[in-house]
Short mmCIF file of C-alpha atoms in Angstrom, two decimals:
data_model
loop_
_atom_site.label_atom_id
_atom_site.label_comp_id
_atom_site.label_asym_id
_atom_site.label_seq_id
_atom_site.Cartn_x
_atom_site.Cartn_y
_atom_site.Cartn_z
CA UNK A 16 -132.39 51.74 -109.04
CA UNK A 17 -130.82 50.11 -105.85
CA UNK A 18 -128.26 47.63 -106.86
CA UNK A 19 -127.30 45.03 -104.78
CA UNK A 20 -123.74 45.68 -104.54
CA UNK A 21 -124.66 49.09 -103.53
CA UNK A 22 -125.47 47.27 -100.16
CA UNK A 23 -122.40 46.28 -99.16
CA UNK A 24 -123.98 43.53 -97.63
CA UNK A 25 -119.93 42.43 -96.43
CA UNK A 26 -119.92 45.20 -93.96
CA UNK A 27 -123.00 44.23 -92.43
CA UNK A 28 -122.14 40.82 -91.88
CA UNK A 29 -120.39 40.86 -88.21
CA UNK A 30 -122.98 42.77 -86.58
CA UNK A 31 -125.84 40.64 -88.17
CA UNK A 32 -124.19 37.32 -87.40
CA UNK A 33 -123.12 38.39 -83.71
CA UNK A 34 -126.86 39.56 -83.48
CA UNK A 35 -128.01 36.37 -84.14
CA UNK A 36 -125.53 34.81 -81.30
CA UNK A 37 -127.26 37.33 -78.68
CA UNK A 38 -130.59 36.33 -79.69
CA UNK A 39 -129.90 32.81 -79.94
CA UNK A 40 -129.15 33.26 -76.16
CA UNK A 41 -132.75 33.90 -75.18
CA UNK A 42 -134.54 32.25 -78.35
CA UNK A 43 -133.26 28.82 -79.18
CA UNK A 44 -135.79 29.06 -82.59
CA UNK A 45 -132.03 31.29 -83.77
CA UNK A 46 -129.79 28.95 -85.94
CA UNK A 47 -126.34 31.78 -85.96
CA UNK A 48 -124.86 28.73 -88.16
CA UNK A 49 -128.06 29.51 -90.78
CA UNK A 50 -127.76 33.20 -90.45
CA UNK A 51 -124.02 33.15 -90.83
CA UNK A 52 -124.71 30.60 -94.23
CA UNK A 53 -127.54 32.92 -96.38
CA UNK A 54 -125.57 36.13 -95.33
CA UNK A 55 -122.54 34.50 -96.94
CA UNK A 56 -123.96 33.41 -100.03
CA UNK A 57 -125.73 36.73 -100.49
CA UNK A 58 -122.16 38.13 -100.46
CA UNK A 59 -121.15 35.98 -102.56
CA UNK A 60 -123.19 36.53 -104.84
CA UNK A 61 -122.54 40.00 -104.64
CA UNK A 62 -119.13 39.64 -104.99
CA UNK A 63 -119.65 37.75 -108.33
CA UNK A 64 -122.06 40.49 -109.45
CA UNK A 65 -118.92 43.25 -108.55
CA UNK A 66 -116.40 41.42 -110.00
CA UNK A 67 -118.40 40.97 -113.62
CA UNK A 68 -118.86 44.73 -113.30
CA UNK A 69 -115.39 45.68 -112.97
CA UNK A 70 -113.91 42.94 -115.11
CA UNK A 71 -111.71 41.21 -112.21
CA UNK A 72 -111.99 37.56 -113.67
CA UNK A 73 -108.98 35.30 -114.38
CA UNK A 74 -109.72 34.59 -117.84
CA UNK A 75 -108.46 38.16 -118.52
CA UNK A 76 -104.77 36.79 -117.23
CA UNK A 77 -104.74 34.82 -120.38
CA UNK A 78 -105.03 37.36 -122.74
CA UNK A 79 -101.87 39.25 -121.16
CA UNK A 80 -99.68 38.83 -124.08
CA UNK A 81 -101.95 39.56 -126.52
CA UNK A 82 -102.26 44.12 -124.37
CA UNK A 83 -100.49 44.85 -122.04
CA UNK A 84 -102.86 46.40 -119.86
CA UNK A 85 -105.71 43.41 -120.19
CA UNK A 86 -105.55 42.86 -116.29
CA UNK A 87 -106.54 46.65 -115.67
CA UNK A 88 -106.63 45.99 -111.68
CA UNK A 89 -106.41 41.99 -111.56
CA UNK A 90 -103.18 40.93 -109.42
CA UNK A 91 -101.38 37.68 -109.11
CA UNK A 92 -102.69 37.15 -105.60
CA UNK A 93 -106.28 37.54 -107.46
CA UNK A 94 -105.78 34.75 -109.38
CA UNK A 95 -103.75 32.43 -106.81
CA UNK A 96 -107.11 33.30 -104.45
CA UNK A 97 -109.49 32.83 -106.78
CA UNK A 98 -107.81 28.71 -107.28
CA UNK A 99 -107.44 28.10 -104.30
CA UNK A 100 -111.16 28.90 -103.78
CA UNK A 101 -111.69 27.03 -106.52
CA UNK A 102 -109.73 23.91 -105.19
CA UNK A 103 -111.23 24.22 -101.95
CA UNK A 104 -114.93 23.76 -103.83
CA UNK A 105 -113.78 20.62 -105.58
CA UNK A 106 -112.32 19.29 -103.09
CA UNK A 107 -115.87 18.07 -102.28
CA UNK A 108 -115.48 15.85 -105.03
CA UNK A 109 -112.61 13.57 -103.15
CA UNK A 110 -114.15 14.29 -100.10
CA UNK A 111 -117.08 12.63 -100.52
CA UNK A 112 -115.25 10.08 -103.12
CA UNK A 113 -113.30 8.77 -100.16
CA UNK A 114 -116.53 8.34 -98.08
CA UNK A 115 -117.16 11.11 -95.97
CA UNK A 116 -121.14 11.94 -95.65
CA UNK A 117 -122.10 15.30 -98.07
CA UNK A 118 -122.98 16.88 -94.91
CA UNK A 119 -119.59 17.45 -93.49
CA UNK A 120 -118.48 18.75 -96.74
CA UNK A 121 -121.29 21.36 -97.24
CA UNK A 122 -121.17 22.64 -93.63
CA UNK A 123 -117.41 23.49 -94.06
CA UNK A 124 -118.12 24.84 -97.43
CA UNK A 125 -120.03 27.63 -95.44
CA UNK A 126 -117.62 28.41 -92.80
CA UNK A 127 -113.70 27.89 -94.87
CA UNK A 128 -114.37 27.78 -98.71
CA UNK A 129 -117.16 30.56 -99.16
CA UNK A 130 -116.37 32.99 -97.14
CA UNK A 131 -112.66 33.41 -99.11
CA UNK A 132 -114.93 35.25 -101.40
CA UNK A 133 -114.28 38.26 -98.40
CA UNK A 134 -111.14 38.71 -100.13
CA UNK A 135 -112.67 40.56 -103.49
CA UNK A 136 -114.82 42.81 -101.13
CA UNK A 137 -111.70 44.18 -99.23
CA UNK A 138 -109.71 43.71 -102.69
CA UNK A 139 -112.53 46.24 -103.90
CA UNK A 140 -113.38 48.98 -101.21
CA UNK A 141 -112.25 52.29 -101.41
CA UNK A 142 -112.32 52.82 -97.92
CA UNK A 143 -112.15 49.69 -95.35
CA UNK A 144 -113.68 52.68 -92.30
CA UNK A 145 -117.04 50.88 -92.50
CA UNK A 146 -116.01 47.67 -92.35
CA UNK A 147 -113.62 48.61 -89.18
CA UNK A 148 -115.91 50.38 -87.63
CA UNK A 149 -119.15 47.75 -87.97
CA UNK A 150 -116.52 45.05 -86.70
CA UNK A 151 -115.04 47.14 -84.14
CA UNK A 152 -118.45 47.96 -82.16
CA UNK A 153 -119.63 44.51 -82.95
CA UNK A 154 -117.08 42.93 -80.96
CA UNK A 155 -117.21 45.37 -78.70
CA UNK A 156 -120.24 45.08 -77.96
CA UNK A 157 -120.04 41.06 -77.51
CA UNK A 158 -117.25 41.82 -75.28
CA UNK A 159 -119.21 44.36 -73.03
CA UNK A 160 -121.98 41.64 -72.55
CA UNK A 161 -119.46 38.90 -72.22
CA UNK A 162 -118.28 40.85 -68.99
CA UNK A 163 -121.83 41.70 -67.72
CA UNK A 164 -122.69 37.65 -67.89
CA UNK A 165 -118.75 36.82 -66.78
CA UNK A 166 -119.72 39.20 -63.74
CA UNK A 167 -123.48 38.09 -62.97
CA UNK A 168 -123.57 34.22 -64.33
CA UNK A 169 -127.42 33.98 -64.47
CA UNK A 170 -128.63 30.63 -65.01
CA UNK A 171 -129.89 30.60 -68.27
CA UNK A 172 -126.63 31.81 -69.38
CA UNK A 173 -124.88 28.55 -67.84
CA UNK A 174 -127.42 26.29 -68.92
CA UNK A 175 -126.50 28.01 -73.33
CA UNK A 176 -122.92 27.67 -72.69
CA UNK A 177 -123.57 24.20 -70.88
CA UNK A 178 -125.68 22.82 -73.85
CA UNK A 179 -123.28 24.18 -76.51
CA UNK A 180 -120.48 21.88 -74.44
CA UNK A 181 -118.44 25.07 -74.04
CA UNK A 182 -118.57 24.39 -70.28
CA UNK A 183 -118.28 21.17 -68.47
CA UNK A 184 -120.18 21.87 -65.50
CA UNK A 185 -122.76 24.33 -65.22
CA UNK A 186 -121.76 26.28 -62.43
CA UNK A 187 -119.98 29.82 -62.25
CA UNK A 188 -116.89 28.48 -61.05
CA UNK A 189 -116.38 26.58 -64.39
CA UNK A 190 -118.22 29.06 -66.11
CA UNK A 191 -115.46 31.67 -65.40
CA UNK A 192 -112.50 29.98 -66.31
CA UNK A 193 -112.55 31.72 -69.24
CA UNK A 194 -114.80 34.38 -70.45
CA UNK A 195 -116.38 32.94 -73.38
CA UNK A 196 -119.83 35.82 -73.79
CA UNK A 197 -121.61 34.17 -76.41
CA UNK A 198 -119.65 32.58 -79.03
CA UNK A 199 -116.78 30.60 -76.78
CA UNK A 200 -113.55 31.33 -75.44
CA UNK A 201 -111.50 30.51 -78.71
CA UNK A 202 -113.38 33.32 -80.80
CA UNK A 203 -113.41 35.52 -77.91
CA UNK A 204 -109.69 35.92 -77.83
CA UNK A 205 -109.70 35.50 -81.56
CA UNK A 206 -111.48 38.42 -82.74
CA UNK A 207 -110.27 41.07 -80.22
CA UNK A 208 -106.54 40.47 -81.43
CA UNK A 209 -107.90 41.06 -84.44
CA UNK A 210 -109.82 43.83 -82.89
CA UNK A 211 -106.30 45.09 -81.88
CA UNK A 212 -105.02 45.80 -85.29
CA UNK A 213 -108.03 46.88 -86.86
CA UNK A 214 -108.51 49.64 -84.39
CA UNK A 215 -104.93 50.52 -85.55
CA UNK A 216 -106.32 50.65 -88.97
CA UNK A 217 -109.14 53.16 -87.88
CA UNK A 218 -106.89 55.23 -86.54
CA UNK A 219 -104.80 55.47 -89.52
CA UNK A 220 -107.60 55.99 -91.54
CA UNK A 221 -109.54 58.55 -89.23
CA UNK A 222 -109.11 62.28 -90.28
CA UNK A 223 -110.25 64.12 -86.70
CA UNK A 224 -109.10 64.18 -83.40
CA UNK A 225 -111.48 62.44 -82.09
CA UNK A 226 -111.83 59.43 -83.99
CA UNK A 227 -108.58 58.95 -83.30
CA UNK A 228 -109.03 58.88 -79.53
CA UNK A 229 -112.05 56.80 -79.85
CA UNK A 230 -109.51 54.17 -81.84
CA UNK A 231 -107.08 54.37 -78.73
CA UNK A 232 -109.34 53.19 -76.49
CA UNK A 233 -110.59 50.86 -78.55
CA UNK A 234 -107.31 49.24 -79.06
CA UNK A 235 -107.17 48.98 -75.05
CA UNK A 236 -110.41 47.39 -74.76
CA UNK A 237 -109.82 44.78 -77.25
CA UNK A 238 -106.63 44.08 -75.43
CA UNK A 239 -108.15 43.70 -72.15
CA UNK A 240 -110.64 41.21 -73.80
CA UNK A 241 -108.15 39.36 -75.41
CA UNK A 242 -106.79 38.80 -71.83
CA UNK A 243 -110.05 38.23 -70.25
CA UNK A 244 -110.79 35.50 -72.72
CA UNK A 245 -108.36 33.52 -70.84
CA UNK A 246 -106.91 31.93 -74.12
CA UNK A 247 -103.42 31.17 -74.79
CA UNK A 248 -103.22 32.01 -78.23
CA UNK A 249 -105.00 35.06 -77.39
CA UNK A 250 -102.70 36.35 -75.02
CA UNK A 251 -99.98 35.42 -76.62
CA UNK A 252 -101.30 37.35 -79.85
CA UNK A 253 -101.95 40.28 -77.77
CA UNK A 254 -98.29 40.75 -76.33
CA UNK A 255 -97.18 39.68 -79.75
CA UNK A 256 -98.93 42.58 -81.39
CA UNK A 257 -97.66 45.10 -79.14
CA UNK A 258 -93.89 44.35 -79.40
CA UNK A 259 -95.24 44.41 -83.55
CA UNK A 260 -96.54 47.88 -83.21
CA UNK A 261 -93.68 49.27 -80.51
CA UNK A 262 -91.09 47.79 -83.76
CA UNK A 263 -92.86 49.55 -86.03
CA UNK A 264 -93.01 53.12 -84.46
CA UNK A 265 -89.58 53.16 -82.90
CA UNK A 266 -87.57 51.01 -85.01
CA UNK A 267 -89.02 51.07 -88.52
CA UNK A 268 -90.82 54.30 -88.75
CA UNK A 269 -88.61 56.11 -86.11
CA UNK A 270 -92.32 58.00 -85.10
CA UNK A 271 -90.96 58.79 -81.64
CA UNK A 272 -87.97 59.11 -79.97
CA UNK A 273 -86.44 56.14 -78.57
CA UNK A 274 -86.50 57.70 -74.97
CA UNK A 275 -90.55 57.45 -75.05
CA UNK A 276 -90.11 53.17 -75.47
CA UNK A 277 -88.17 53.16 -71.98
CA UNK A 278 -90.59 54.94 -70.39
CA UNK A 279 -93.01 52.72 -71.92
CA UNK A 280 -91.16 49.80 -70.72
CA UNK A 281 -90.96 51.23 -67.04
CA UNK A 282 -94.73 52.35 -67.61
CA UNK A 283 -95.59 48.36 -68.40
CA UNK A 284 -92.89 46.98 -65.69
CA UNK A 285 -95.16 49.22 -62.89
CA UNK A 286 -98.45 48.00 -63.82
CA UNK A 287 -97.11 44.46 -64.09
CA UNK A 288 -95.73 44.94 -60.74
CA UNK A 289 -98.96 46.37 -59.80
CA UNK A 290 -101.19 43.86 -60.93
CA UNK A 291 -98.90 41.07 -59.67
CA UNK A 292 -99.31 42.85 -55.91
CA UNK A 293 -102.88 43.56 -56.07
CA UNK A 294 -104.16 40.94 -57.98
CA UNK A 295 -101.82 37.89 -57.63
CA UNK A 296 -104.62 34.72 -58.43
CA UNK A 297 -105.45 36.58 -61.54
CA UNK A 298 -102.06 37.63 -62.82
CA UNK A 299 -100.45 34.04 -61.62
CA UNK A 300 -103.13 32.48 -63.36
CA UNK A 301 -102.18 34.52 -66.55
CA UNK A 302 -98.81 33.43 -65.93
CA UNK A 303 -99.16 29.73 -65.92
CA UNK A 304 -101.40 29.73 -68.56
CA UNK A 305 -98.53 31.48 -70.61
CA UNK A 306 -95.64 29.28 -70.07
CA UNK A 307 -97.61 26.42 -70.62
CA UNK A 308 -98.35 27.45 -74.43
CA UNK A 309 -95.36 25.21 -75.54
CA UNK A 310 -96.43 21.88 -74.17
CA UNK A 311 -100.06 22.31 -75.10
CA UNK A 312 -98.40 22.83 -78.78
CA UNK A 313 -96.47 19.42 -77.88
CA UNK A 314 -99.63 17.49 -76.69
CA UNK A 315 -101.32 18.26 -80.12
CA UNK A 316 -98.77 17.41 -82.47
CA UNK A 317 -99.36 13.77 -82.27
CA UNK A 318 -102.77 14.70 -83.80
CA UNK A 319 -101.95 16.17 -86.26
CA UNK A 320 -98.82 14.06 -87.27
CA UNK A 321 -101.22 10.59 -86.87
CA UNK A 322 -103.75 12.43 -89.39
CA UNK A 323 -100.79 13.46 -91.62
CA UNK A 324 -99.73 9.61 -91.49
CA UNK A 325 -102.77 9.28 -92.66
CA UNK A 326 -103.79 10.88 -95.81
CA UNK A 327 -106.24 9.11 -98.26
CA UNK A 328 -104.01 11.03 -101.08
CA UNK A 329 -101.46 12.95 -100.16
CA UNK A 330 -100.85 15.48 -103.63
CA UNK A 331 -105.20 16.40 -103.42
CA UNK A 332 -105.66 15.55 -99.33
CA UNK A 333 -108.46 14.04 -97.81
CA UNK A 334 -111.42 17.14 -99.00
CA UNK A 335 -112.53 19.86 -96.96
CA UNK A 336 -113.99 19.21 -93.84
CA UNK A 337 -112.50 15.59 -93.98
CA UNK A 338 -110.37 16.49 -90.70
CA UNK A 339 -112.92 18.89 -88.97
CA UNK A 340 -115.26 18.25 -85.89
CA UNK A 341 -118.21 17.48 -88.14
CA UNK A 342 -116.35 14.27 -89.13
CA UNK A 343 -116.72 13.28 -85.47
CA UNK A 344 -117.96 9.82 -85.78
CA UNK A 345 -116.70 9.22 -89.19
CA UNK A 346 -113.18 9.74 -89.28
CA UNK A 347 -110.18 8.00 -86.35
CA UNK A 348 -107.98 11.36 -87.28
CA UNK A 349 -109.99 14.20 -86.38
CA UNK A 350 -108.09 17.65 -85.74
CA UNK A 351 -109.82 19.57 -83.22
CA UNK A 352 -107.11 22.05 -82.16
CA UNK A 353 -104.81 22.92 -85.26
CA UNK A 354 -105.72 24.85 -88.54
CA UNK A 355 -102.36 24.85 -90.33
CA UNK A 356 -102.07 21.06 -89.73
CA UNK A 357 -105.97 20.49 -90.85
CA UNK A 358 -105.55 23.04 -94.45
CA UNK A 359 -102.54 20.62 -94.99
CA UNK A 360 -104.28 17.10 -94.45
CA UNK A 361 -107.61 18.60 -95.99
CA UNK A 362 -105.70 19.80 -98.67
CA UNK A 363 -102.70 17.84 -99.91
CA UNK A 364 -99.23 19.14 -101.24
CA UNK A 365 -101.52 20.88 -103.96
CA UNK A 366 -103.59 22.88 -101.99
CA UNK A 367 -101.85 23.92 -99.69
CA UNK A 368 -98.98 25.07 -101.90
CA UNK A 369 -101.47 27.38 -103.57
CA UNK A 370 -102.27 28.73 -100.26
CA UNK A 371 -98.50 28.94 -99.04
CA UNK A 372 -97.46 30.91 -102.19
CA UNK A 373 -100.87 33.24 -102.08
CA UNK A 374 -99.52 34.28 -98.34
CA UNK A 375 -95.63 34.33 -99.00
CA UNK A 376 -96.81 36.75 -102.20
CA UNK A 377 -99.20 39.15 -100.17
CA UNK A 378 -96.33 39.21 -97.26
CA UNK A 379 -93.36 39.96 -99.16
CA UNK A 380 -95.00 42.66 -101.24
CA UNK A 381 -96.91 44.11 -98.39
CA UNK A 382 -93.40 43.83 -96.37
CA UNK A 383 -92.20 46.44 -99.05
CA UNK A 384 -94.72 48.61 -98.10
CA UNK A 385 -95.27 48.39 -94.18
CA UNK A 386 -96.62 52.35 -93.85
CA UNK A 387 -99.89 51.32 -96.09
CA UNK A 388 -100.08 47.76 -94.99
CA UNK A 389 -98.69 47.13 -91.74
CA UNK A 390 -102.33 46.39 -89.68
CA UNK A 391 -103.44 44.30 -92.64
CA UNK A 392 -99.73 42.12 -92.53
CA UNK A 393 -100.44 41.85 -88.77
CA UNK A 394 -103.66 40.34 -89.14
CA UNK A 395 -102.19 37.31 -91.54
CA UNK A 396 -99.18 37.06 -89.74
CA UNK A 397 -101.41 37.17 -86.11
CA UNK A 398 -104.11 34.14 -87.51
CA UNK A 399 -101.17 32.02 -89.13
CA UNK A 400 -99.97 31.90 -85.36
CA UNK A 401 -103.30 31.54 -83.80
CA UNK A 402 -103.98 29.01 -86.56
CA UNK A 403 -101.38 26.53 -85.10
CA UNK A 404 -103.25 25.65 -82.10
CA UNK A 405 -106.78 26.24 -82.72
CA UNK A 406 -108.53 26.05 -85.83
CA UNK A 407 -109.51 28.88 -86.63
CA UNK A 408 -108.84 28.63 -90.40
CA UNK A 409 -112.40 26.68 -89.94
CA UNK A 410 -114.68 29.15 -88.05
CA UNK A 411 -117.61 31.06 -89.13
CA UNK A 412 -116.50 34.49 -87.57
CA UNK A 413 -112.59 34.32 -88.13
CA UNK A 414 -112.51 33.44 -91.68
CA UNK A 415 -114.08 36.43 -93.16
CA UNK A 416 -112.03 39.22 -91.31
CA UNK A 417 -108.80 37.71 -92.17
CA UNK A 418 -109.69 36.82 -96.33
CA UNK A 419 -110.87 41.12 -96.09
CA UNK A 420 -107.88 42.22 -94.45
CA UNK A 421 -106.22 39.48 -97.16
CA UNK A 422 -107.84 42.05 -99.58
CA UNK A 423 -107.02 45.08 -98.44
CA UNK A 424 -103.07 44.61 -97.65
CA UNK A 425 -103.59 43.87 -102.01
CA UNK A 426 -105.32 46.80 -102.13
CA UNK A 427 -103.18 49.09 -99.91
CA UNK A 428 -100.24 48.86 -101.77
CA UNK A 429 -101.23 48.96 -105.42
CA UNK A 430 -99.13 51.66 -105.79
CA UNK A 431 -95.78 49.76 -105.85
#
């Protein structure tokens, strides 16, 4: 009899959810935010139903003096997760105590609190291929069509991204500023940096030739539409995973000779060079949008210092979603562009301390074991620096991937 953690319903979730974006192009009857809600809870529930079945439940932590080997597989950062996914849940309590409408609460329980429960399922796989792979095409694919409607700008297509207020103007000047396919600019450059680094971990975990290639060129691709998504963040994730990766294989696993990262170098210095002479709008505009990274950082701090100043309670926070664009309307400190500042307000000292320490322990352990973990540490340590400017501790499609990868870097280095 089928079970339903046999489905693995967590692996299906990107392509389902990205679906839904594509259709939601041409049929406005498609709700993404709905789809992206019921797929959740049904992993969520089967992530409760896994977890009874293989005994990963906190209450087992308390019986650790009483045998030694009562936690069979449960880990600190199990039990610092599971809290602060608790805290995060009853934080609607405050939330809603200190006057914000239920509705703000619920819809970020959806997109931040739930999807945390990502963790366990990447905590819990044997083998993370499927997940990689069914995220990798997914986003590829998005990307691919993103370039096709970047390229062609058909009017229906500016009139979606106009009446999602992802474009001021709806014209195909405007509309390619940034490449934003389907689901905006922000997640566009979000996900392939992830892409990035997950394609690393399909190659590592691919046993032919082939795949292997296949994972290569993947890599590329996500890089170029982590570029084309004309985000700073993005870009700035992108370079900062390739110095991350060139570290790794010449420094810290001396893979290849040293002489191979200078002609790497003088490989990247030509096609810079290149690009600059044949393309010179397009690589100037990369440029300025580059060097202006600091002072965008500079322009949001006093939003997220006034909502800081702010606090209802500063030990619990002001409740999840409290900060968050669906308090538009009902709150003077709203956060727009800034995860790490909006966990902390939303959150209190409390909150995020449990956070803090759940990162700090999955870091410094996987740190000790960079061969099995280094794609999944480059994921955290890549969305902690997205996180400072945009929020995406708060979206939909970024929350999942980085609470799995949370899972697996656990996972991958069990053996220490």
């Amino acid at each position: 009899m089928l079970k339903i953690t046999d489905l693995k319903l967590h692996n299906w979730f990107y392509p389902v959810v990205l679906l839904s974006y594509v259709l939601a192009l041409f049929f406005s009857v498609v709700r993404p935010g709905v789809v992206s809600a019921v797929l959740v809870s049904l992993v969520v529930i089967e992530t409760l139903i896994g977890l009874h079945n293989s005994k990963m439940w906190i209450h087992e932590a308390l019986h650790k003096l009483e045998r030694d080997d009562s936690l069979h597989n449960v880990k600190t950062e199990d039990i610092i997760l599971s809290l602060w996914l608790i805290y995060n849940i009853l934080s609607g309590i405050w939330c809603i105590g200190f006057g914000m409408p239920a509705f703000v609460y619920f819809g970020e329980l959806f997109t931040t609190a739930l999807p945390m429960s990502f963790y366990f399922c990447g905590r819990t796989d044997c083998s993370s291929r499927r997940f990689s792979l069914y995220f990798l095409l997914s986003v590829a694919i998005i990307g691919i069509l993103g370039i096709i409607l970047f390229i062609t700008g058909p009017v229906f297509y500016l009139d979606y991204l106009y009446d999602l207020q992802l474009i001021s103007k709806a014209d195909i000047p405007t509309m390619r500023v940034r490449m934003h396919s389907v689901i905006g600019s922000t997640l566009m450059g979000f996900l392939p940096s992830i892409g990035m680094l997950v394609s690393v971990r399909a190659y590592i975990d691919s046993e032919d030739k082939g795949k292997k290639i296949l994972s290569v060129f993947s890599f590329v691709f996500m890089l170029l539409l982590a570029f084309m998504s004309n985000q700073r963040s993005a870009m700035a994730a992108a370079i900062f995973i390739l110095v991350y990766l060139n570290f790794l294989c010449f420094f810290t696993f001396r893979l290849f000779p040293k002489k191979y990262l200078i002609a790497e170098c003088i490989a990247a210095v030509a096609v810079t060079a290149g690009f600059f002479m044949c393309f010179n709008g397009a690589f100037m505009k990369v440029y300025y949008r580059l060097i202006s990274l600091p002072g965008s950082i500079a322009q949001r701090s006093d939003q997220w210092v006034g909502a800081a100043n702010n606090m209802n309670n500063i030990w619990l926070g002001n409740g999840l979603g409290a900060n968050g664009h669906r308090a538009i309307g009902f709150t003077e400190h709203l956060i727009a562009d800034g995860g790490l500042s909006k966990l902390y307000v939303e959150n209190g000292i409390i909150g995020t301390s449990l956070f803090v320490f759940l990162i700090l322990l999955i870091l410094k352990k996987g740190f000790k074991n960079l061969k099995n973990t280094a794609p999944e540490i480059g994921i955290i340590i890549v969305t902690l620096i997205m996180s400072i400017g945009s929020n995406m501790m708060s979206f939909a499609l970024s929350v999942p991937v980085l609470y799995y990868y949370m899972g697996r870097a656990v996972r991958e280095r069990e053996s220490i």
